[in-house]
Amino acid sequence: MKKYDQDARRLCDIQADLFEKSVKKLDMSSEIFVRRFMNSKIATELDNLSFLESNKTIDNIFEELDIQYGKSNYGSIKYHQDAMYWTGYLYRCFVYTYEITSKQAYKLLPLKEVISTFEPYHTLDIEHAVERLLEAKKISFDSEELNRRGVSILRHIKSKGSLKLVKLTEEYKTQLFEMMEEWTNYKGSKDDKTPYSIFKNDYHDFDNYLHNLEIKEDNGKYVPDSTFFALDIKRNIFVGAVNIRHYLNEKLLKDGGHIGDGIRPSERRKGFGTEMIRLALLECKKLGIDNVLMVCDKENIASKKTIINNGGKKEEQDFIDDNEIERYWIKIE
């Protein structure tokens, strides 16, 4: 097996983005698009890494597919964009790490089988998700190696992966700068910069940033809080951050909640959000918070899933008359 390295991540990101955009950009069904792509010439370029030497965009790929197969508006069933993003990422990881072709990957793991496992598997590391799919189909490239790795997979599931929450110290200055540079340069919505606590001060002045990261005392406007960064132990990078308010004032009870969280742009749709909230709930328990309020925009499907995956129960009637906000409570046992 080949190591899941930087080239793999670049290719996975490209293919995931392609699959996600196909839902809105193309008229054909998701199944037809995936079948075409996985058997296409452009997929072969991704297989042999020559694509990384080109300047082709996602639109260029769609154009090449049309040239190879002709335009199509056949079929009407389209899968959700999140599921398609994850599927594209998983297929490319499978091809790269097992050193097979896209055609072989598609034949071994048909799209319907991959899509059907999105809900239970999308919170796993992508390599483990591939392994679980292969195990389910009893596919083995090296039975001794896969059996050995099967034990580590079970251990991984029990330990919930390689993510941990850490408080910011001088030790993590490089990880902070690298993440914040990417995040602040991201051309997304202005509301994408969450949690607020990590963006309220200039991180370039590290000493001041560190000193003012958390609120220690209730000042009438803000309550005491704790800010943690999600460290991917394997790669030694920050993938996101979470801010925990120790109790709720009137404003937080209405539309803020106990937890504010965010995943850096390049690490989204990989299951980190669900795991980060799970770890944050453990910190809430340490603070004596046994009923946690989390809120999210109604249209923020990814955020909603991370909350529900951690046991969030939606209020039947919102606390405030705002159709754009949904409020969830999580009871900590």
Short mmCIF file of C-alpha atoms in Angstrom, two decimals:
data_model
loop_
_atom_site.label_atom_id
_atom_site.label_comp_id
_atom_site.label_asym_id
_atom_site.label_seq_id
_atom_site.Cartn_x
_atom_site.Cartn_y
_atom_site.Cartn_z
CA MET A 1 0.00 0.00 0.00
CA LYS A 2 1.05 3.54 -0.73
CA LYS A 3 1.31 6.18 1.99
CA TYR A 4 -1.51 8.72 2.14
CA ASP A 5 0.65 11.80 1.59
CA GLN A 6 0.40 15.40 0.39
CA ASP A 7 -0.16 14.39 -3.25
CA ALA A 8 -2.98 12.12 -2.12
CA ARG A 9 -4.64 14.95 -0.21
CA ARG A 10 -4.37 17.29 -3.20
CA LEU A 11 -5.92 14.73 -5.54
CA CYS A 12 -8.62 13.82 -3.03
CA ASP A 13 -9.55 17.48 -2.59
CA ILE A 14 -9.78 17.98 -6.35
CA GLN A 15 -11.95 14.92 -6.94
CA ALA A 16 -14.15 15.65 -3.91
CA ASP A 17 -14.75 19.18 -5.19
CA LEU A 18 -15.53 17.82 -8.65
CA PHE A 19 -18.10 15.34 -7.33
CA GLU A 20 -19.74 17.98 -5.14
CA LYS A 21 -20.03 20.54 -7.97
CA SER A 22 -21.45 17.93 -10.36
CA VAL A 23 -24.70 17.95 -8.38
CA LYS A 24 -25.54 21.54 -9.32
CA LYS A 25 -23.54 22.05 -12.51
CA LEU A 26 -24.65 19.00 -14.49
CA ASP A 27 -28.10 17.91 -15.66
CA MET A 28 -27.38 14.18 -15.58
CA SER A 29 -27.95 11.96 -12.55
CA SER A 30 -25.18 11.46 -10.01
CA GLU A 31 -24.80 7.80 -10.95
CA ILE A 32 -24.25 8.55 -14.62
CA PHE A 33 -21.73 11.26 -13.81
CA VAL A 34 -19.71 9.01 -11.49
CA ARG A 35 -19.74 6.10 -13.94
CA ARG A 36 -18.53 8.37 -16.73
CA PHE A 37 -15.84 10.00 -14.65
CA MET A 38 -14.42 6.83 -13.08
CA ASN A 39 -13.99 5.30 -16.55
CA SER A 40 -12.74 8.47 -18.21
CA LYS A 41 -9.42 9.60 -19.63
CA ILE A 42 -9.25 12.46 -17.16
CA ALA A 43 -9.61 10.00 -14.25
CA THR A 44 -6.61 8.15 -15.67
CA GLU A 45 -4.63 11.40 -15.46
CA LEU A 46 -5.45 11.58 -11.77
CA ASP A 47 -4.45 7.91 -11.41
CA ASN A 48 -0.95 8.47 -12.78
CA LEU A 49 -0.53 11.90 -11.08
CA SER A 50 -0.02 13.71 -14.40
CA PHE A 51 -3.03 15.86 -13.53
CA LEU A 52 -1.00 17.59 -10.80
CA GLU A 53 1.35 18.95 -13.45
CA SER A 54 -1.49 20.57 -15.40
CA ASN A 55 -3.42 23.77 -14.78
CA LYS A 56 -6.81 22.20 -15.39
CA THR A 57 -9.77 23.46 -13.40
CA ILE A 58 -12.98 21.71 -12.38
CA ASP A 59 -14.74 23.31 -15.36
CA ASN A 60 -11.99 21.94 -17.64
CA ILE A 61 -12.72 18.44 -16.34
CA PHE A 62 -16.44 18.81 -17.05
CA GLU A 63 -15.60 20.00 -20.57
CA GLU A 64 -13.30 17.02 -21.21
CA LEU A 65 -16.00 14.63 -20.02
CA ASP A 66 -18.45 16.21 -22.45
CA ILE A 67 -15.91 15.85 -25.27
CA GLN A 68 -15.32 12.19 -24.44
CA TYR A 69 -18.93 11.14 -23.87
CA GLY A 70 -21.13 13.95 -25.21
CA LYS A 71 -23.53 16.06 -23.14
CA SER A 72 -26.30 14.28 -21.28
CA ASN A 73 -29.36 15.18 -19.23
CA TYR A 74 -30.32 11.58 -18.59
CA GLY A 75 -31.52 10.58 -15.15
CA SER A 76 -32.94 12.72 -12.38
CA ILE A 77 -31.65 11.20 -9.14
CA LYS A 78 -28.95 13.31 -7.58
CA TYR A 79 -27.26 12.59 -4.27
CA HIS A 80 -26.65 15.23 -1.62
CA GLN A 81 -23.60 17.41 -2.16
CA ASP A 82 -22.03 16.36 1.16
CA ALA A 83 -22.38 12.68 0.27
CA MET A 84 -20.94 13.28 -3.19
CA TYR A 85 -17.99 15.25 -1.79
CA TRP A 86 -17.17 12.39 0.59
CA THR A 87 -17.63 9.80 -2.18
CA GLY A 88 -15.22 11.59 -4.50
CA TYR A 89 -12.69 11.86 -1.70
CA LEU A 90 -13.06 8.19 -0.77
CA TYR A 91 -12.70 6.88 -4.33
CA ARG A 92 -9.50 8.87 -4.88
CA CYS A 93 -8.03 7.76 -1.56
CA PHE A 94 -8.81 4.13 -2.50
CA VAL A 95 -7.15 4.49 -5.90
CA TYR A 96 -4.06 6.25 -4.55
CA THR A 97 -3.30 4.18 -1.46
CA TYR A 98 -4.04 0.78 -3.01
CA GLU A 99 -2.36 1.75 -6.32
CA ILE A 100 -5.23 0.67 -8.53
CA THR A 101 -7.07 2.46 -11.35
CA SER A 102 -10.27 4.45 -11.11
CA LYS A 103 -11.97 1.83 -13.28
CA GLN A 104 -10.96 -0.91 -10.87
CA ALA A 105 -12.07 1.10 -7.86
CA TYR A 106 -15.49 1.74 -9.38
CA LYS A 107 -15.89 -1.93 -10.23
CA LEU A 108 -14.86 -3.08 -6.75
CA LEU A 109 -16.95 -0.48 -4.92
CA PRO A 110 -20.06 0.46 -6.94
CA LEU A 111 -21.46 3.91 -6.26
CA LYS A 112 -24.67 2.75 -4.57
CA GLU A 113 -22.67 0.74 -2.05
CA VAL A 114 -20.38 3.68 -1.29
CA ILE A 115 -23.24 6.20 -0.97
CA SER A 116 -25.17 3.86 1.33
CA THR A 117 -22.32 3.97 3.86
CA PHE A 118 -21.98 7.76 3.95
CA GLU A 119 -23.93 8.19 7.19
CA PRO A 120 -22.14 5.52 9.28
CA TYR A 121 -18.64 5.93 7.80
CA HIS A 122 -18.17 9.63 6.95
CA THR A 123 -16.99 10.45 10.48
CA LEU A 124 -14.09 7.98 10.19
CA ASP A 125 -10.65 8.85 8.85
CA ILE A 126 -10.95 8.40 5.10
CA GLU A 127 -8.41 5.55 5.03
CA HIS A 128 -10.38 3.67 7.67
CA ALA A 129 -13.61 4.23 5.77
CA VAL A 130 -12.04 2.58 2.71
CA GLU A 131 -10.87 -0.34 4.82
CA ARG A 132 -14.31 -0.81 6.35
CA LEU A 133 -15.89 -0.92 2.89
CA LEU A 134 -13.38 -3.50 1.72
CA GLU A 135 -13.91 -5.60 4.84
CA ALA A 136 -17.68 -5.53 4.34
CA LYS A 137 -17.21 -6.93 0.83
CA LYS A 138 -14.52 -9.35 1.99
CA ILE A 139 -12.04 -7.83 -0.46
CA SER A 140 -8.42 -8.38 0.49
CA PHE A 141 -5.35 -7.20 -1.39
CA ASP A 142 -3.08 -8.71 1.24
CA SER A 143 -5.08 -10.78 3.69
CA GLU A 144 -2.42 -10.90 6.37
CA GLU A 145 -1.89 -7.15 6.30
CA LEU A 146 -5.60 -6.34 6.15
CA ASN A 147 -6.33 -8.69 9.04
CA ARG A 148 -3.65 -7.02 11.10
CA ARG A 149 -4.98 -3.59 10.21
CA GLY A 150 -8.51 -4.72 11.06
CA VAL A 151 -7.52 -4.85 14.72
CA SER A 152 -6.18 -1.30 14.57
CA ILE A 153 -9.42 -0.16 12.93
CA LEU A 154 -11.45 -1.47 15.85
CA ARG A 155 -9.10 0.22 18.27
CA HIS A 156 -9.42 3.42 16.27
CA ILE A 157 -13.20 3.31 16.49
CA LYS A 158 -13.09 2.74 20.24
CA SER A 159 -10.64 5.57 20.80
CA LYS A 160 -12.50 7.84 18.34
CA GLY A 161 -9.46 8.53 16.22
CA SER A 162 -6.37 10.66 16.43
CA LEU A 163 -7.99 14.01 17.24
CA LYS A 164 -7.54 15.71 20.60
CA LEU A 165 -8.37 19.10 22.05
CA VAL A 166 -5.48 21.20 23.34
CA LYS A 167 -5.14 24.62 24.93
CA LEU A 168 -2.98 27.04 22.98
CA THR A 169 0.62 27.39 24.15
CA GLU A 170 3.89 28.52 22.62
CA GLU A 171 4.39 24.89 21.55
CA TYR A 172 1.53 25.20 19.06
CA LYS A 173 2.40 28.61 17.61
CA THR A 174 3.35 27.17 14.19
CA GLN A 175 0.15 25.11 13.97
CA LEU A 176 -1.91 28.17 14.87
CA PHE A 177 -0.27 30.43 12.29
CA GLU A 178 -0.58 27.85 9.53
CA MET A 179 -4.29 27.28 10.20
CA MET A 180 -5.17 30.95 10.67
CA GLU A 181 -3.36 31.99 7.50
CA GLU A 182 -5.43 29.55 5.48
CA TRP A 183 -8.65 30.51 7.23
CA THR A 184 -8.25 34.28 6.98
CA ASN A 185 -7.38 34.02 3.26
CA TYR A 186 -10.37 31.78 2.55
CA LYS A 187 -12.79 33.43 0.12
CA GLY A 188 -15.91 32.20 1.84
CA SER A 189 -18.73 33.93 3.62
CA LYS A 190 -17.85 36.57 6.21
CA ASP A 191 -19.86 34.45 8.66
CA ASP A 192 -17.47 31.56 8.06
CA LYS A 193 -14.97 32.82 10.64
CA THR A 194 -16.09 30.83 13.67
CA PRO A 195 -15.63 30.44 16.55
CA TYR A 196 -15.40 34.18 17.16
CA SER A 197 -12.91 33.75 20.01
CA ILE A 198 -10.04 32.78 17.68
CA PHE A 199 -10.65 35.68 15.27
CA LYS A 200 -11.30 38.56 17.69
CA ASN A 201 -7.58 39.41 18.01
CA ASP A 202 -4.61 39.51 15.63
CA TYR A 203 -2.78 36.18 15.91
CA HIS A 204 0.43 37.74 14.55
CA ASP A 205 0.90 39.38 17.96
CA PHE A 206 1.08 35.97 19.56
CA ASP A 207 1.65 37.01 23.18
CA ASN A 208 -1.31 39.39 23.15
CA TYR A 209 -3.41 36.84 21.26
CA LEU A 210 -2.65 34.11 23.79
CA HIS A 211 -3.24 36.41 26.77
CA ASN A 212 -6.65 37.54 25.49
CA LEU A 213 -7.86 34.30 23.94
CA GLU A 214 -10.17 33.38 26.82
CA ILE A 215 -12.50 35.44 28.99
CA LYS A 216 -11.69 34.85 32.65
CA GLU A 217 -14.46 36.85 34.36
CA ASP A 218 -18.04 37.83 33.59
CA ASN A 219 -17.89 41.45 32.40
CA GLY A 220 -21.63 41.89 31.94
CA LYS A 221 -21.43 41.30 28.19
CA TYR A 222 -19.38 38.13 27.90
CA VAL A 223 -19.26 35.11 30.21
CA PRO A 224 -16.13 33.12 31.12
CA ASP A 225 -15.11 30.69 28.40
CA SER A 226 -12.52 28.11 27.37
CA THR A 227 -11.03 27.82 23.89
CA PHE A 228 -9.55 24.60 22.58
CA PHE A 229 -7.83 23.74 19.31
CA ALA A 230 -8.43 20.41 17.56
CA LEU A 231 -5.05 18.79 16.97
CA ASP A 232 -4.71 15.99 14.43
CA ILE A 233 -2.01 13.98 16.20
CA LYS A 234 -0.94 12.06 13.09
CA ARG A 235 -0.25 15.15 10.99
CA ASN A 236 0.50 17.52 13.87
CA ILE A 237 -1.81 20.22 12.52
CA PHE A 238 -4.78 22.16 13.85
CA VAL A 239 -7.95 21.22 11.97
CA GLY A 240 -10.31 23.51 13.86
CA ALA A 241 -11.23 25.13 17.15
CA VAL A 242 -14.02 25.11 19.69
CA ASN A 243 -15.09 27.71 22.26
CA ILE A 244 -17.05 26.65 25.36
CA ARG A 245 -19.04 29.19 27.37
CA HIS A 246 -19.16 28.14 31.01
CA TYR A 247 -22.78 29.21 31.43
CA LEU A 248 -25.46 31.05 29.49
CA ASN A 249 -26.53 34.67 29.80
CA GLU A 250 -29.71 35.97 28.19
CA LYS A 251 -28.12 36.48 24.78
CA LEU A 252 -26.42 33.07 24.69
CA LEU A 253 -29.62 31.37 25.80
CA LYS A 254 -31.41 32.91 22.84
CA ASP A 255 -29.02 32.42 19.96
CA GLY A 256 -25.45 31.59 21.04
CA GLY A 257 -25.43 28.42 23.07
CA HIS A 258 -22.66 26.82 25.07
CA ILE A 259 -20.43 25.84 22.15
CA GLY A 260 -19.07 27.73 19.16
CA ASP A 261 -17.00 25.71 16.72
CA GLY A 262 -15.37 25.74 13.32
CA ILE A 263 -13.30 23.52 11.02
CA ARG A 264 -10.67 25.10 8.77
CA PRO A 265 -11.71 25.10 5.08
CA SER A 266 -9.34 22.39 3.80
CA GLU A 267 -10.35 19.90 6.51
CA ARG A 268 -14.12 20.02 6.12
CA ARG A 269 -16.37 17.09 5.21
CA LYS A 270 -13.90 14.62 6.69
CA GLY A 271 -15.72 13.90 9.96
CA PHE A 272 -13.61 16.17 12.14
CA GLY A 273 -16.59 18.32 13.16
CA THR A 274 -18.48 15.44 14.75
CA GLU A 275 -15.41 14.24 16.63
CA MET A 276 -14.46 17.74 17.77
CA ILE A 277 -17.91 18.29 19.28
CA ARG A 278 -17.75 14.89 21.00
CA LEU A 279 -14.50 15.93 22.65
CA ALA A 280 -15.93 19.36 23.49
CA LEU A 281 -18.83 17.69 25.30
CA LEU A 282 -16.31 15.88 27.50
CA GLU A 283 -14.86 19.26 28.41
CA CYS A 284 -18.37 20.55 29.14
CA LYS A 285 -18.84 17.66 31.55
CA LYS A 286 -15.65 18.66 33.37
CA LEU A 287 -17.09 22.17 33.75
CA GLY A 288 -20.27 20.76 35.27
CA ILE A 289 -22.46 21.47 32.23
CA ASP A 290 -24.84 18.54 31.84
CA ASN A 291 -27.33 20.04 29.40
CA VAL A 292 -25.58 21.71 26.46
CA LEU A 293 -27.26 24.13 24.08
CA MET A 294 -25.97 24.34 20.50
CA VAL A 295 -27.43 26.49 17.75
CA CYS A 296 -26.86 26.60 13.99
CA ASP A 297 -28.27 28.26 10.90
CA LYS A 298 -31.12 26.27 9.44
CA GLU A 299 -29.31 25.94 6.10
CA ASN A 300 -26.02 24.80 7.64
CA ILE A 301 -26.44 21.08 7.01
CA ALA A 302 -22.88 20.15 8.00
CA SER A 303 -23.15 21.87 11.37
CA LYS A 304 -26.57 20.36 11.98
CA LYS A 305 -25.20 16.86 11.34
CA THR A 306 -22.35 17.25 13.82
CA ILE A 307 -24.84 18.25 16.49
CA ILE A 308 -27.32 15.47 15.76
CA ASN A 309 -24.51 12.90 15.54
CA ASN A 310 -23.64 13.85 19.11
CA GLY A 311 -27.16 13.37 20.43
CA GLY A 312 -28.61 16.83 19.80
CA LYS A 313 -32.39 17.07 20.12
CA LYS A 314 -34.07 19.94 18.29
CA GLU A 315 -36.44 22.18 20.21
CA GLU A 316 -39.97 21.67 18.91
CA GLN A 317 -40.54 25.41 19.20
CA ASP A 318 -37.72 27.86 18.89
CA PHE A 319 -36.94 30.13 21.84
CA ILE A 320 -36.99 33.13 19.52
CA ASP A 321 -39.02 33.88 16.44
CA ASP A 322 -36.25 33.30 13.94
CA ASN A 323 -36.83 30.78 11.17
CA GLU A 324 -33.16 30.91 10.20
CA ILE A 325 -31.86 29.44 13.49
CA GLU A 326 -32.29 25.96 14.92
CA ARG A 327 -31.58 25.15 18.57
CA TYR A 328 -30.49 21.75 19.90
CA TRP A 329 -29.98 20.43 23.42
CA ILE A 330 -27.51 17.65 24.23
CA LYS A 331 -27.82 15.87 27.56
CA ILE A 332 -24.51 14.64 28.92
CA GLU A 333 -24.78 11.44 30.94
#
